[in-house]
Amino acid sequence: NAGVMQNPRHLVRRRGQEARLRCSPMKGHSHVYWYRQLPEEGLKFMVYLQKENIIDESGMPKERFSAEFPKEGPSILRIQQVVRGDSAAYFCASSPPSGADQPQHFGDGTRLSIL
Amino acid sequence: AQSVTQLDSQVPVFEEAPVELRCNYSSSVSVYLFWYVQYPNQGLQLLLKYLSGSTLVKGINGFEAEFNKSQTSFHLRKPSVHISDTAEYFCAVSDPNSGYSTLTFGKGTMLLVSP
């Protein structure tokens, strides 16, 4: 499968635990975007990364959330000390290196549930 | 700032009937426009995009959309729907002047096709 791979597909955490969501972009794509989808809402942009660089994190909550895209390995979205309001579907998308005309290719998402 | 409004949260329609899903956008600059489809428990799949040129854009699965600059609209149409078209449809915009393709989404329209 040459598409965007996200894992796990489903993640259950208790309040106060940490959640780590992984995303491997499509082959040849070096740009990664993370979005959050709350129930009955559209997707909201969180962060845009290139290899080893955070380019735009204007949509990230100021606390508890962080993202990285190391030189080797997948991109990671990390949520510390999770709360019930973090329950959502988190989608990763990737695109080739270019401008705003490049469509993004989405993974199937990670459904995060907080008990 | 950009925003996208999808006026209908749900559109019920009978199989083989035509359908139009409405999308209006608000932006102080020109935009690129996209329609994505999301099947249950899956990621988003690109249906079509408008970058420039002809205002009528044809996409996959028999869908098309028309860009109307004066009305700031990008409505999605299909002349005859199938049961398999039942899904959530998202309209999105990106800023051509940015160096990357961060998307701003509408809240989505659920298309419900019944026999």
PDB file of N, CA and C in Angstrom, chain A residues 5-108:
ATOM      1  N   MET A   5      -0.078   6.107   5.638  1.00  0.00           N
ATOM      2  CA  MET A   5      -0.362   5.089   6.653  1.00  0.00           C
ATOM      3  C   MET A   5      -0.403   5.726   8.027  1.00  0.00           C
ATOM      4  N   GLN A   6      -1.508   5.494   8.722  1.00  0.00           N
ATOM      5  CA  GLN A   6      -1.618   5.985  10.082  1.00  0.00           C
ATOM      6  C   GLN A   6      -1.814   4.809  11.026  1.00  0.00           C
ATOM      7  N   ASN A   7      -1.183   4.878  12.177  1.00  0.00           N
ATOM      8  CA  ASN A   7      -1.462   3.871  13.199  1.00  0.00           C
ATOM      9  C   ASN A   7      -1.270   4.465  14.578  1.00  0.00           C
ATOM     10  N   PRO A   8      -2.021   3.936  15.554  1.00  0.00           N
ATOM     11  CA  PRO A   8      -3.026   2.909  15.355  1.00  0.00           C
ATOM     12  C   PRO A   8      -4.310   3.469  14.743  1.00  0.00           C
ATOM     13  N   ARG A   9      -5.205   2.617  14.295  1.00  0.00           N
ATOM     14  CA  ARG A   9      -6.483   3.082  13.763  1.00  0.00           C
ATOM     15  C   ARG A   9      -7.392   3.533  14.891  1.00  0.00           C
ATOM     16  N   HIS A  10      -7.304   2.846  16.008  1.00  0.00           N
ATOM     17  CA  HIS A  10      -8.097   3.190  17.184  1.00  0.00           C
ATOM     18  C   HIS A  10      -7.172   3.199  18.386  1.00  0.00           C
ATOM     19  N   LEU A  11      -7.374   4.189  19.261  1.00  0.00           N
ATOM     20  CA  LEU A  11      -6.533   4.316  20.446  1.00  0.00           C
ATOM     21  C   LEU A  11      -7.415   4.734  21.609  1.00  0.00           C
ATOM     22  N   VAL A  12      -7.329   3.978  22.686  1.00  0.00           N
ATOM     23  CA  VAL A  12      -8.102   4.298  23.887  1.00  0.00           C
ATOM     24  C   VAL A  12      -7.117   4.659  24.989  1.00  0.00           C
ATOM     25  N   ARG A  13      -7.369   5.791  25.620  1.00  0.00           N
ATOM     26  CA  ARG A  13      -6.521   6.239  26.722  1.00  0.00           C
ATOM     27  C   ARG A  13      -7.405   6.704  27.878  1.00  0.00           C
ATOM     28  N   ARG A  14      -6.852   6.608  29.073  1.00  0.00           N
ATOM     29  CA  ARG A  14      -7.517   7.168  30.240  1.00  0.00           C
ATOM     30  C   ARG A  14      -7.031   8.596  30.429  1.00  0.00           C
ATOM     31  N   ARG A  15      -7.859   9.394  31.065  1.00  0.00           N
ATOM     32  CA  ARG A  15      -7.491  10.786  31.344  1.00  0.00           C
ATOM     33  C   ARG A  15      -6.139  10.838  32.054  1.00  0.00           C
ATOM     34  N   GLY A  16      -5.289  11.754  31.589  1.00  0.00           N
ATOM     35  CA  GLY A  16      -3.967  11.906  32.189  1.00  0.00           C
ATOM     36  C   GLY A  16      -2.861  11.128  31.503  1.00  0.00           C
ATOM     37  N   GLN A  17      -3.225  10.157  30.646  1.00  0.00           N
ATOM     38  CA  GLN A  17      -2.209   9.393  29.929  1.00  0.00           C
ATOM     39  C   GLN A  17      -1.720  10.158  28.706  1.00  0.00           C
ATOM     40  N   GLU A  18      -0.734   9.578  28.055  1.00  0.00           N
ATOM     41  CA  GLU A  18      -0.194  10.178  26.839  1.00  0.00           C
ATOM     42  C   GLU A  18      -0.705   9.392  25.630  1.00  0.00           C
ATOM     43  N   ALA A  19      -0.940  10.109  24.536  1.00  0.00           N
ATOM     44  CA  ALA A  19      -1.329   9.461  23.278  1.00  0.00           C
ATOM     45  C   ALA A  19      -0.289   9.806  22.210  1.00  0.00           C
ATOM     46  N   ARG A  20       0.140   8.780  21.486  1.00  0.00           N
ATOM     47  CA  ARG A  20       1.083   8.983  20.370  1.00  0.00           C
ATOM     48  C   ARG A  20       0.454   8.448  19.092  1.00  0.00           C
ATOM     49  N   LEU A  21       0.344   9.319  18.105  1.00  0.00           N
ATOM     50  CA  LEU A  21      -0.258   8.965  16.835  1.00  0.00           C
ATOM     51  C   LEU A  21       0.832   9.061  15.766  1.00  0.00           C
ATOM     52  N   ARG A  22       0.881   8.044  14.901  1.00  0.00           N
ATOM     53  CA  ARG A  22       1.954   7.972  13.917  1.00  0.00           C
ATOM     54  C   ARG A  22       1.411   8.114  12.501  1.00  0.00           C
ATOM     55  N   CYS A  23       2.231   8.686  11.658  1.00  0.00           N
ATOM     56  CA  CYS A  23       1.848   8.893  10.262  1.00  0.00           C
ATOM     57  C   CYS A  23       3.055   8.721   9.360  1.00  0.00           C
ATOM     58  N   SER A  24       2.949   7.802   8.406  1.00  0.00           N
ATOM     59  CA  SER A  24       3.976   7.649   7.373  1.00  0.00           C
ATOM     60  C   SER A  24       3.415   8.203   6.071  1.00  0.00           C
ATOM     61  N   PRO A  25       4.042   9.227   5.499  1.00  0.00           N
ATOM     62  CA  PRO A  25       3.506   9.834   4.274  1.00  0.00           C
ATOM     63  C   PRO A  25       3.663   8.921   3.077  1.00  0.00           C
ATOM     64  N   MET A  26       2.997   9.313   2.000  1.00  0.00           N
ATOM     65  CA  MET A  26       3.155   8.591   0.748  1.00  0.00           C
ATOM     66  C   MET A  26       4.600   8.674   0.286  1.00  0.00           C
ATOM     67  N   LYS A  27       5.012   7.681  -0.447  1.00  0.00           N
ATOM     68  CA  LYS A  27       6.360   7.661  -0.979  1.00  0.00           C
ATOM     69  C   LYS A  27       6.582   8.897  -1.845  1.00  0.00           C
ATOM     70  N   GLY A  28       7.687   9.580  -1.612  1.00  0.00           N
ATOM     71  CA  GLY A  28       8.010  10.767  -2.391  1.00  0.00           C
ATOM     72  C   GLY A  28       7.438  12.056  -1.825  1.00  0.00           C
ATOM     73  N   HIS A  29       6.608  11.939  -0.784  1.00  0.00           N
ATOM     74  CA  HIS A  29       6.034  13.133  -0.149  1.00  0.00           C
ATOM     75  C   HIS A  29       6.869  13.530   1.052  1.00  0.00           C
ATOM     76  N   SER A  30       7.195  14.816   1.131  1.00  0.00           N
ATOM     77  CA  SER A  30       8.000  15.277   2.254  1.00  0.00           C
ATOM     78  C   SER A  30       7.257  16.288   3.118  1.00  0.00           C
ATOM     79  N   HIS A  31       5.980  16.542   2.783  1.00  0.00           N
ATOM     80  CA  HIS A  31       5.178  17.494   3.547  1.00  0.00           C
ATOM     81  C   HIS A  31       4.071  16.725   4.254  1.00  0.00           C
ATOM     82  N   VAL A  32       3.930  16.978   5.539  1.00  0.00           N
ATOM     83  CA  VAL A  32       2.920  16.296   6.352  1.00  0.00           C
ATOM     84  C   VAL A  32       2.055  17.324   7.048  1.00  0.00           C
ATOM     85  N   TYR A  33       0.743  17.060   7.052  1.00  0.00           N
ATOM     86  CA  TYR A  33      -0.237  17.923   7.706  1.00  0.00           C
ATOM     87  C   TYR A  33      -1.039  17.063   8.692  1.00  0.00           C
ATOM     88  N   TRP A  34      -1.348  17.624   9.841  1.00  0.00           N
ATOM     89  CA  TRP A  34      -2.231  16.957  10.795  1.00  0.00           C
ATOM     90  C   TRP A  34      -3.512  17.788  10.941  1.00  0.00           C
ATOM     91  N   TYR A  35      -4.636  17.062  10.946  1.00  0.00           N
ATOM     92  CA  TYR A  35      -5.949  17.689  11.129  1.00  0.00           C
ATOM     93  C   TYR A  35      -6.694  16.933  12.228  1.00  0.00           C
ATOM     94  N   ARG A  36      -7.599  17.643  12.884  1.00  0.00           N
ATOM     95  CA  ARG A  36      -8.460  17.014  13.897  1.00  0.00           C
ATOM     96  C   ARG A  36      -9.912  17.166  13.452  1.00  0.00           C
ATOM     97  N   GLN A  37     -10.668  16.094  13.599  1.00  0.00           N
ATOM     98  CA  GLN A  37     -12.081  16.109  13.251  1.00  0.00           C
ATOM     99  C   GLN A  37     -12.894  15.771  14.489  1.00  0.00           C
ATOM    100  N   LEU A  38     -13.607  16.756  14.986  1.00  0.00           N
ATOM    101  CA  LEU A  38     -14.516  16.532  16.102  1.00  0.00           C
ATOM    102  C   LEU A  38     -15.862  16.078  15.561  1.00  0.00           C
ATOM    103  N   PRO A  39     -16.686  15.414  16.380  1.00  0.00           N
ATOM    104  CA  PRO A  39     -17.990  14.937  15.910  1.00  0.00           C
ATOM    105  C   PRO A  39     -18.804  16.053  15.262  1.00  0.00           C
ATOM    106  N   GLU A  40     -19.343  15.757  14.082  1.00  0.00           N
ATOM    107  CA  GLU A  40     -20.197  16.671  13.319  1.00  0.00           C
ATOM    108  C   GLU A  40     -19.490  17.989  12.979  1.00  0.00           C
ATOM    109  N   GLU A  41     -18.195  17.928  12.892  1.00  0.00           N
ATOM    110  CA  GLU A  41     -17.414  19.093  12.479  1.00  0.00           C
ATOM    111  C   GLU A  41     -16.553  18.706  11.286  1.00  0.00           C
ATOM    112  N   GLY A  42     -16.146  19.725  10.546  1.00  0.00           N
ATOM    113  CA  GLY A  42     -15.175  19.465   9.501  1.00  0.00           C
ATOM    114  C   GLY A  42     -13.794  19.284  10.091  1.00  0.00           C
ATOM    115  N   LEU A  43     -12.838  19.051   9.239  1.00  0.00           N
ATOM    116  CA  LEU A  43     -11.469  18.893   9.715  1.00  0.00           C
ATOM    117  C   LEU A  43     -10.865  20.269   9.991  1.00  0.00           C
ATOM    118  N   LYS A  44     -10.137  20.339  11.111  1.00  0.00           N
ATOM    119  CA  LYS A  44      -9.460  21.581  11.480  1.00  0.00           C
ATOM    120  C   LYS A  44      -7.954  21.375  11.408  1.00  0.00           C
ATOM    121  N   PHE A  45      -7.278  22.254  10.717  1.00  0.00           N
ATOM    122  CA  PHE A  45      -5.836  22.185  10.587  1.00  0.00           C
ATOM    123  C   PHE A  45      -5.158  22.345  11.945  1.00  0.00           C
ATOM    124  N   MET A  46      -4.151  21.515  12.160  1.00  0.00           N
ATOM    125  CA  MET A  46      -3.385  21.626  13.405  1.00  0.00           C
ATOM    126  C   MET A  46      -1.952  22.084  13.127  1.00  0.00           C
ATOM    127  N   VAL A  47      -1.233  21.315  12.297  1.00  0.00           N
ATOM    128  CA  VAL A  47       0.190  21.601  12.126  1.00  0.00           C
ATOM    129  C   VAL A  47       0.657  21.094  10.781  1.00  0.00           C
ATOM    130  N   TYR A  48       1.659  21.805  10.232  1.00  0.00           N
ATOM    131  CA  TYR A  48       2.269  21.432   8.957  1.00  0.00           C
ATOM    132  C   TYR A  48       3.771  21.275   9.184  1.00  0.00           C
ATOM    133  N   LEU A  49       4.313  20.135   8.755  1.00  0.00           N
ATOM    134  CA  LEU A  49       5.722  19.848   8.981  1.00  0.00           C
ATOM    135  C   LEU A  49       6.399  19.396   7.685  1.00  0.00           C
ATOM    136  N   GLN A  50       7.656  19.725   7.591  1.00  0.00           N
ATOM    137  CA  GLN A  50       8.550  19.099   6.643  1.00  0.00           C
ATOM    138  C   GLN A  50       9.581  18.327   7.464  1.00  0.00           C
ATOM    139  N   LYS A  51      10.399  17.565   6.785  1.00  0.00           N
ATOM    140  CA  LYS A  51      11.395  16.759   7.508  1.00  0.00           C
ATOM    141  C   LYS A  51      12.198  17.651   8.474  1.00  0.00           C
ATOM    142  N   GLU A  52      12.140  17.308   9.743  1.00  0.00           N
ATOM    143  CA  GLU A  52      12.898  17.960  10.814  1.00  0.00           C
ATOM    144  C   GLU A  52      12.505  19.421  11.053  1.00  0.00           C
ATOM    145  N   ASN A  53      11.423  19.878  10.457  1.00  0.00           N
ATOM    146  CA  ASN A  53      11.006  21.267  10.649  1.00  0.00           C
ATOM    147  C   ASN A  53       9.505  21.382  10.841  1.00  0.00           C
ATOM    148  N   ILE A  54       9.109  22.198  11.809  1.00  0.00           N
ATOM    149  CA  ILE A  54       7.713  22.586  11.953  1.00  0.00           C
ATOM    150  C   ILE A  54       7.547  23.914  11.210  1.00  0.00           C
ATOM    151  N   ILE A  55       6.704  23.912  10.170  1.00  0.00           N
ATOM    152  CA  ILE A  55       6.563  25.100   9.330  1.00  0.00           C
ATOM    153  C   ILE A  55       5.421  25.990   9.832  1.00  0.00           C
ATOM    154  N   ASP A  56       4.309  25.375  10.219  1.00  0.00           N
ATOM    155  CA  ASP A  56       3.139  26.144  10.642  1.00  0.00           C
ATOM    156  C   ASP A  56       2.419  25.344  11.706  1.00  0.00           C
ATOM    157  N   GLU A  57       2.393  25.839  12.921  1.00  0.00           N
ATOM    158  CA  GLU A  57       1.672  25.158  14.002  1.00  0.00           C
ATOM    159  C   GLU A  57       0.565  26.047  14.546  1.00  0.00           C
ATOM    160  N   SER A  58       0.022  26.899  13.695  1.00  0.00           N
ATOM    161  CA  SER A  58      -0.981  27.869  14.128  1.00  0.00           C
ATOM    162  C   SER A  58      -2.272  27.222  14.626  1.00  0.00           C
ATOM    163  N   GLY A  59      -2.524  25.978  14.241  1.00  0.00           N
ATOM    164  CA  GLY A  59      -3.740  25.302  14.683  1.00  0.00           C
ATOM    165  C   GLY A  59      -3.558  24.389  15.881  1.00  0.00           C
ATOM    166  N   MET A  60      -2.374  24.323  16.394  1.00  0.00           N
ATOM    167  CA  MET A  60      -2.089  23.437  17.538  1.00  0.00           C
ATOM    168  C   MET A  60      -2.500  24.112  18.842  1.00  0.00           C
ATOM    169  N   PRO A  61      -3.174  23.379  19.735  1.00  0.00           N
ATOM    170  CA  PRO A  61      -3.375  23.919  21.087  1.00  0.00           C
ATOM    171  C   PRO A  61      -2.025  24.249  21.721  1.00  0.00           C
ATOM    172  N   LYS A  62      -2.019  25.283  22.537  1.00  0.00           N
ATOM    173  CA  LYS A  62      -0.744  25.790  23.066  1.00  0.00           C
ATOM    174  C   LYS A  62      -0.114  24.839  24.070  1.00  0.00           C
ATOM    175  N   GLU A  63      -0.928  24.046  24.723  1.00  0.00           N
ATOM    176  CA  GLU A  63      -0.410  23.150  25.745  1.00  0.00           C
ATOM    177  C   GLU A  63      -0.742  21.712  25.407  1.00  0.00           C
ATOM    178  N   ARG A  64       0.114  20.817  25.839  1.00  0.00           N
ATOM    179  CA  ARG A  64      -0.061  19.354  25.813  1.00  0.00           C
ATOM    180  C   ARG A  64       0.134  18.726  24.438  1.00  0.00           C
ATOM    181  N   PHE A  65       0.040  19.487  23.369  1.00  0.00           N
ATOM    182  CA  PHE A  65       0.151  18.937  22.017  1.00  0.00           C
ATOM    183  C   PHE A  65       1.520  19.277  21.433  1.00  0.00           C
ATOM    184  N   SER A  66       2.118  18.291  20.761  1.00  0.00           N
ATOM    185  CA  SER A  66       3.363  18.533  20.054  1.00  0.00           C
ATOM    186  C   SER A  66       3.424  17.613  18.841  1.00  0.00           C
ATOM    187  N   ALA A  67       4.231  17.993  17.860  1.00  0.00           N
ATOM    188  CA  ALA A  67       4.369  17.184  16.652  1.00  0.00           C
ATOM    189  C   ALA A  67       5.817  17.215  16.198  1.00  0.00           C
ATOM    190  N   GLU A  68       6.216  16.142  15.537  1.00  0.00           N
ATOM    191  CA  GLU A  68       7.556  16.084  14.984  1.00  0.00           C
ATOM    192  C   GLU A  68       7.529  15.243  13.713  1.00  0.00           C
ATOM    193  N   PHE A  69       8.527  15.461  12.876  1.00  0.00           N
ATOM    194  CA  PHE A  69       8.703  14.686  11.652  1.00  0.00           C
ATOM    195  C   PHE A  69      10.212  14.509  11.490  1.00  0.00           C
ATOM    196  N   PRO A  70      10.750  13.471  12.111  1.00  0.00           N
ATOM    197  CA  PRO A  70      12.203  13.301  12.122  1.00  0.00           C
ATOM    198  C   PRO A  70      12.743  12.922  10.744  1.00  0.00           C
ATOM    199  N   LYS A  71      14.049  13.005  10.649  1.00  0.00           N
ATOM    200  CA  LYS A  71      14.717  12.680   9.392  1.00  0.00           C
ATOM    201  C   LYS A  71      14.408  11.243   8.973  1.00  0.00           C
ATOM    202  N   GLU A  72      14.387  10.364   9.929  1.00  0.00           N
ATOM    203  CA  GLU A  72      14.033   8.972   9.673  1.00  0.00           C
ATOM    204  C   GLU A  72      12.784   8.622  10.464  1.00  0.00           C
ATOM    205  N   GLY A  73      11.884   7.885   9.858  1.00  0.00           N
ATOM    206  CA  GLY A  73      10.705   7.435  10.579  1.00  0.00           C
ATOM    207  C   GLY A  73       9.485   8.291  10.343  1.00  0.00           C
ATOM    208  N   PRO A  74       8.373   7.888  10.971  1.00  0.00           N
ATOM    209  CA  PRO A  74       7.109   8.569  10.711  1.00  0.00           C
ATOM    210  C   PRO A  74       6.998   9.900  11.448  1.00  0.00           C
ATOM    211  N   SER A  75       6.002  10.655  11.075  1.00  0.00           N
ATOM    212  CA  SER A  75       5.636  11.843  11.834  1.00  0.00           C
ATOM    213  C   SER A  75       4.841  11.386  13.062  1.00  0.00           C
ATOM    214  N   ILE A  76       5.042  12.075  14.172  1.00  0.00           N
ATOM    215  CA  ILE A  76       4.367  11.736  15.427  1.00  0.00           C
ATOM    216  C   ILE A  76       3.588  12.946  15.918  1.00  0.00           C
ATOM    217  N   LEU A  77       2.319  12.721  16.257  1.00  0.00           N
ATOM    218  CA  LEU A  77       1.529  13.720  16.978  1.00  0.00           C
ATOM    219  C   LEU A  77       1.387  13.201  18.400  1.00  0.00           C
ATOM    220  N   ARG A  78       1.808  14.005  19.347  1.00  0.00           N
ATOM    221  CA  ARG A  78       1.854  13.578  20.740  1.00  0.00           C
ATOM    222  C   ARG A  78       0.929  14.455  21.570  1.00  0.00           C
ATOM    223  N   ILE A  79       0.089  13.803  22.352  1.00  0.00           N
ATOM    224  CA  ILE A  79      -0.814  14.534  23.244  1.00  0.00           C
ATOM    225  C   ILE A  79      -0.524  14.067  24.666  1.00  0.00           C
ATOM    226  N   GLN A  80      -0.080  14.979  25.482  1.00  0.00           N
ATOM    227  CA  GLN A  80       0.227  14.631  26.872  1.00  0.00           C
ATOM    228  C   GLN A  80      -0.982  14.910  27.764  1.00  0.00           C
ATOM    229  N   GLN A  81      -1.081  14.137  28.829  1.00  0.00           N
ATOM    230  CA  GLN A  81      -2.133  14.340  29.843  1.00  0.00           C
ATOM    231  C   GLN A  81      -3.495  14.540  29.186  1.00  0.00           C
ATOM    232  N   VAL A  82      -3.923  13.549  28.447  1.00  0.00           N
ATOM    233  CA  VAL A  82      -5.150  13.668  27.662  1.00  0.00           C
ATOM    234  C   VAL A  82      -6.358  13.941  28.548  1.00  0.00           C
ATOM    235  N   VAL A  83      -7.307  14.683  27.955  1.00  0.00           N
ATOM    236  CA  VAL A  83      -8.583  14.989  28.604  1.00  0.00           C
ATOM    237  C   VAL A  83      -9.697  14.524  27.690  1.00  0.00           C
ATOM    238  N   ARG A  84     -10.932  14.467  28.235  1.00  0.00           N
ATOM    239  CA  ARG A  84     -12.067  13.959  27.444  1.00  0.00           C
ATOM    240  C   ARG A  84     -12.242  14.738  26.139  1.00  0.00           C
ATOM    241  N   GLY A  85     -11.977  16.025  26.186  1.00  0.00           N
ATOM    242  CA  GLY A  85     -12.163  16.853  24.993  1.00  0.00           C
ATOM    243  C   GLY A  85     -11.198  16.542  23.856  1.00  0.00           C
ATOM    244  N   ASP A  86     -10.178  15.723  24.132  1.00  0.00           N
ATOM    245  CA  ASP A  86      -9.253  15.330  23.077  1.00  0.00           C
ATOM    246  C   ASP A  86      -9.810  14.193  22.225  1.00  0.00           C
ATOM    247  N   SER A  87     -10.919  13.610  22.645  1.00  0.00           N
ATOM    248  CA  SER A  87     -11.543  12.538  21.857  1.00  0.00           C
ATOM    249  C   SER A  87     -11.940  13.074  20.491  1.00  0.00           C
ATOM    250  N   ALA A  88     -11.414  12.464  19.452  1.00  0.00           N
ATOM    251  CA  ALA A  88     -11.645  12.949  18.086  1.00  0.00           C
ATOM    252  C   ALA A  88     -10.984  11.971  17.126  1.00  0.00           C
ATOM    253  N   ALA A  89     -11.199  12.236  15.840  1.00  0.00           N
ATOM    254  CA  ALA A  89     -10.441  11.529  14.806  1.00  0.00           C
ATOM    255  C   ALA A  89      -9.318  12.448  14.352  1.00  0.00           C
ATOM    256  N   TYR A  90      -8.122  11.917  14.298  1.00  0.00           N
ATOM    257  CA  TYR A  90      -6.946  12.695  13.898  1.00  0.00           C
ATOM    258  C   TYR A  90      -6.471  12.156  12.553  1.00  0.00           C
ATOM    259  N   PHE A  91      -6.410  13.055  11.584  1.00  0.00           N
ATOM    260  CA  PHE A  91      -6.016  12.664  10.240  1.00  0.00           C
ATOM    261  C   PHE A  91      -4.685  13.291   9.866  1.00  0.00           C
ATOM    262  N   CYS A  92      -3.909  12.495   9.195  1.00  0.00           N
ATOM    263  CA  CYS A  92      -2.652  12.949   8.637  1.00  0.00           C
ATOM    264  C   CYS A  92      -2.818  12.999   7.119  1.00  0.00           C
ATOM    265  N   ALA A  93      -2.212  14.003   6.503  1.00  0.00           N
ATOM    266  CA  ALA A  93      -2.200  14.095   5.046  1.00  0.00           C
ATOM    267  C   ALA A  93      -0.781  14.410   4.595  1.00  0.00           C
ATOM    268  N   SER A  94      -0.464  14.021   3.391  1.00  0.00           N
ATOM    269  CA  SER A  94       0.862  14.354   2.865  1.00  0.00           C
ATOM    270  C   SER A  94       0.724  14.901   1.447  1.00  0.00           C
ATOM    271  N   SER A  95       1.724  15.652   1.039  1.00  0.00           N
ATOM    272  CA  SER A  95       1.763  16.180  -0.325  1.00  0.00           C
ATOM    273  C   SER A  95       3.220  16.249  -0.765  1.00  0.00           C
ATOM    274  N   PRO A  96       3.416  16.302  -2.088  1.00  0.00           N
ATOM    275  CA  PRO A  96       4.785  16.472  -2.559  1.00  0.00           C
ATOM    276  C   PRO A  96       5.264  17.888  -2.287  1.00  0.00           C
ATOM    277  N   PRO A  97       6.551  18.127  -2.378  1.00  0.00           N
ATOM    278  CA  PRO A  97       7.065  19.474  -2.122  1.00  0.00           C
ATOM    279  C   PRO A  97       6.662  20.427  -3.234  1.00  0.00           C
ATOM    280  N   SER A  98       5.730  21.303  -2.950  1.00  0.00           N
ATOM    281  CA  SER A  98       5.301  22.301  -3.926  1.00  0.00           C
ATOM    282  C   SER A  98       4.364  23.271  -3.221  1.00  0.00           C
ATOM    283  N   GLY A  99       3.552  23.996  -3.960  1.00  0.00           N
ATOM    284  CA  GLY A  99       2.724  25.028  -3.364  1.00  0.00           C
ATOM    285  C   GLY A  99       1.324  24.584  -3.050  1.00  0.00           C
ATOM    286  N   ALA A 100       0.424  25.602  -2.948  1.00  0.00           N
ATOM    287  CA  ALA A 100      -0.933  25.347  -2.491  1.00  0.00           C
ATOM    288  C   ALA A 100      -1.785  24.609  -3.509  1.00  0.00           C
ATOM    289  N   ASP A 101      -1.281  24.393  -4.722  1.00  0.00           N
ATOM    290  CA  ASP A 101      -2.064  23.689  -5.724  1.00  0.00           C
ATOM    291  C   ASP A 101      -1.967  22.183  -5.603  1.00  0.00           C
ATOM    292  N   GLN A 102      -1.084  21.708  -4.744  1.00  0.00           N
ATOM    293  CA  GLN A 102      -0.904  20.271  -4.607  1.00  0.00           C
ATOM    294  C   GLN A 102      -1.987  19.688  -3.703  1.00  0.00           C
ATOM    295  N   PRO A 103      -2.794  18.765  -4.214  1.00  0.00           N
ATOM    296  CA  PRO A 103      -3.810  18.152  -3.351  1.00  0.00           C
ATOM    297  C   PRO A 103      -3.151  17.287  -2.298  1.00  0.00           C
ATOM    298  N   GLN A 104      -3.776  17.210  -1.157  1.00  0.00           N
ATOM    299  CA  GLN A 104      -3.263  16.399  -0.082  1.00  0.00           C
ATOM    300  C   GLN A 104      -3.879  15.011  -0.154  1.00  0.00           C
ATOM    301  N   HIS A 105      -3.087  14.033   0.222  1.00  0.00           N
ATOM    302  CA  HIS A 105      -3.536  12.650   0.278  1.00  0.00           C
ATOM    303  C   HIS A 105      -3.662  12.271   1.747  1.00  0.00           C
ATOM    304  N   PHE A 106      -4.836  11.762   2.112  1.00  0.00           N
ATOM    305  CA  PHE A 106      -5.145  11.524   3.514  1.00  0.00           C
ATOM    306  C   PHE A 106      -5.004  10.053   3.896  1.00  0.00           C
ATOM    307  N   GLY A 107      -4.599   9.839   5.155  1.00  0.00           N
ATOM    308  CA  GLY A 107      -4.662   8.513   5.742  1.00  0.00           C
ATOM    309  C   GLY A 107      -6.068   8.239   6.244  1.00  0.00           C
ATOM    310  N   ASP A 108      -6.273   7.033   6.779  1.00  0.00           N
ATOM    311  CA  ASP A 108      -7.588   6.647   7.271  1.00  0.00           C
ATOM    312  C   ASP A 108      -7.876   7.145   8.685  1.00  0.00           C
TER     313      ASP A 108
END
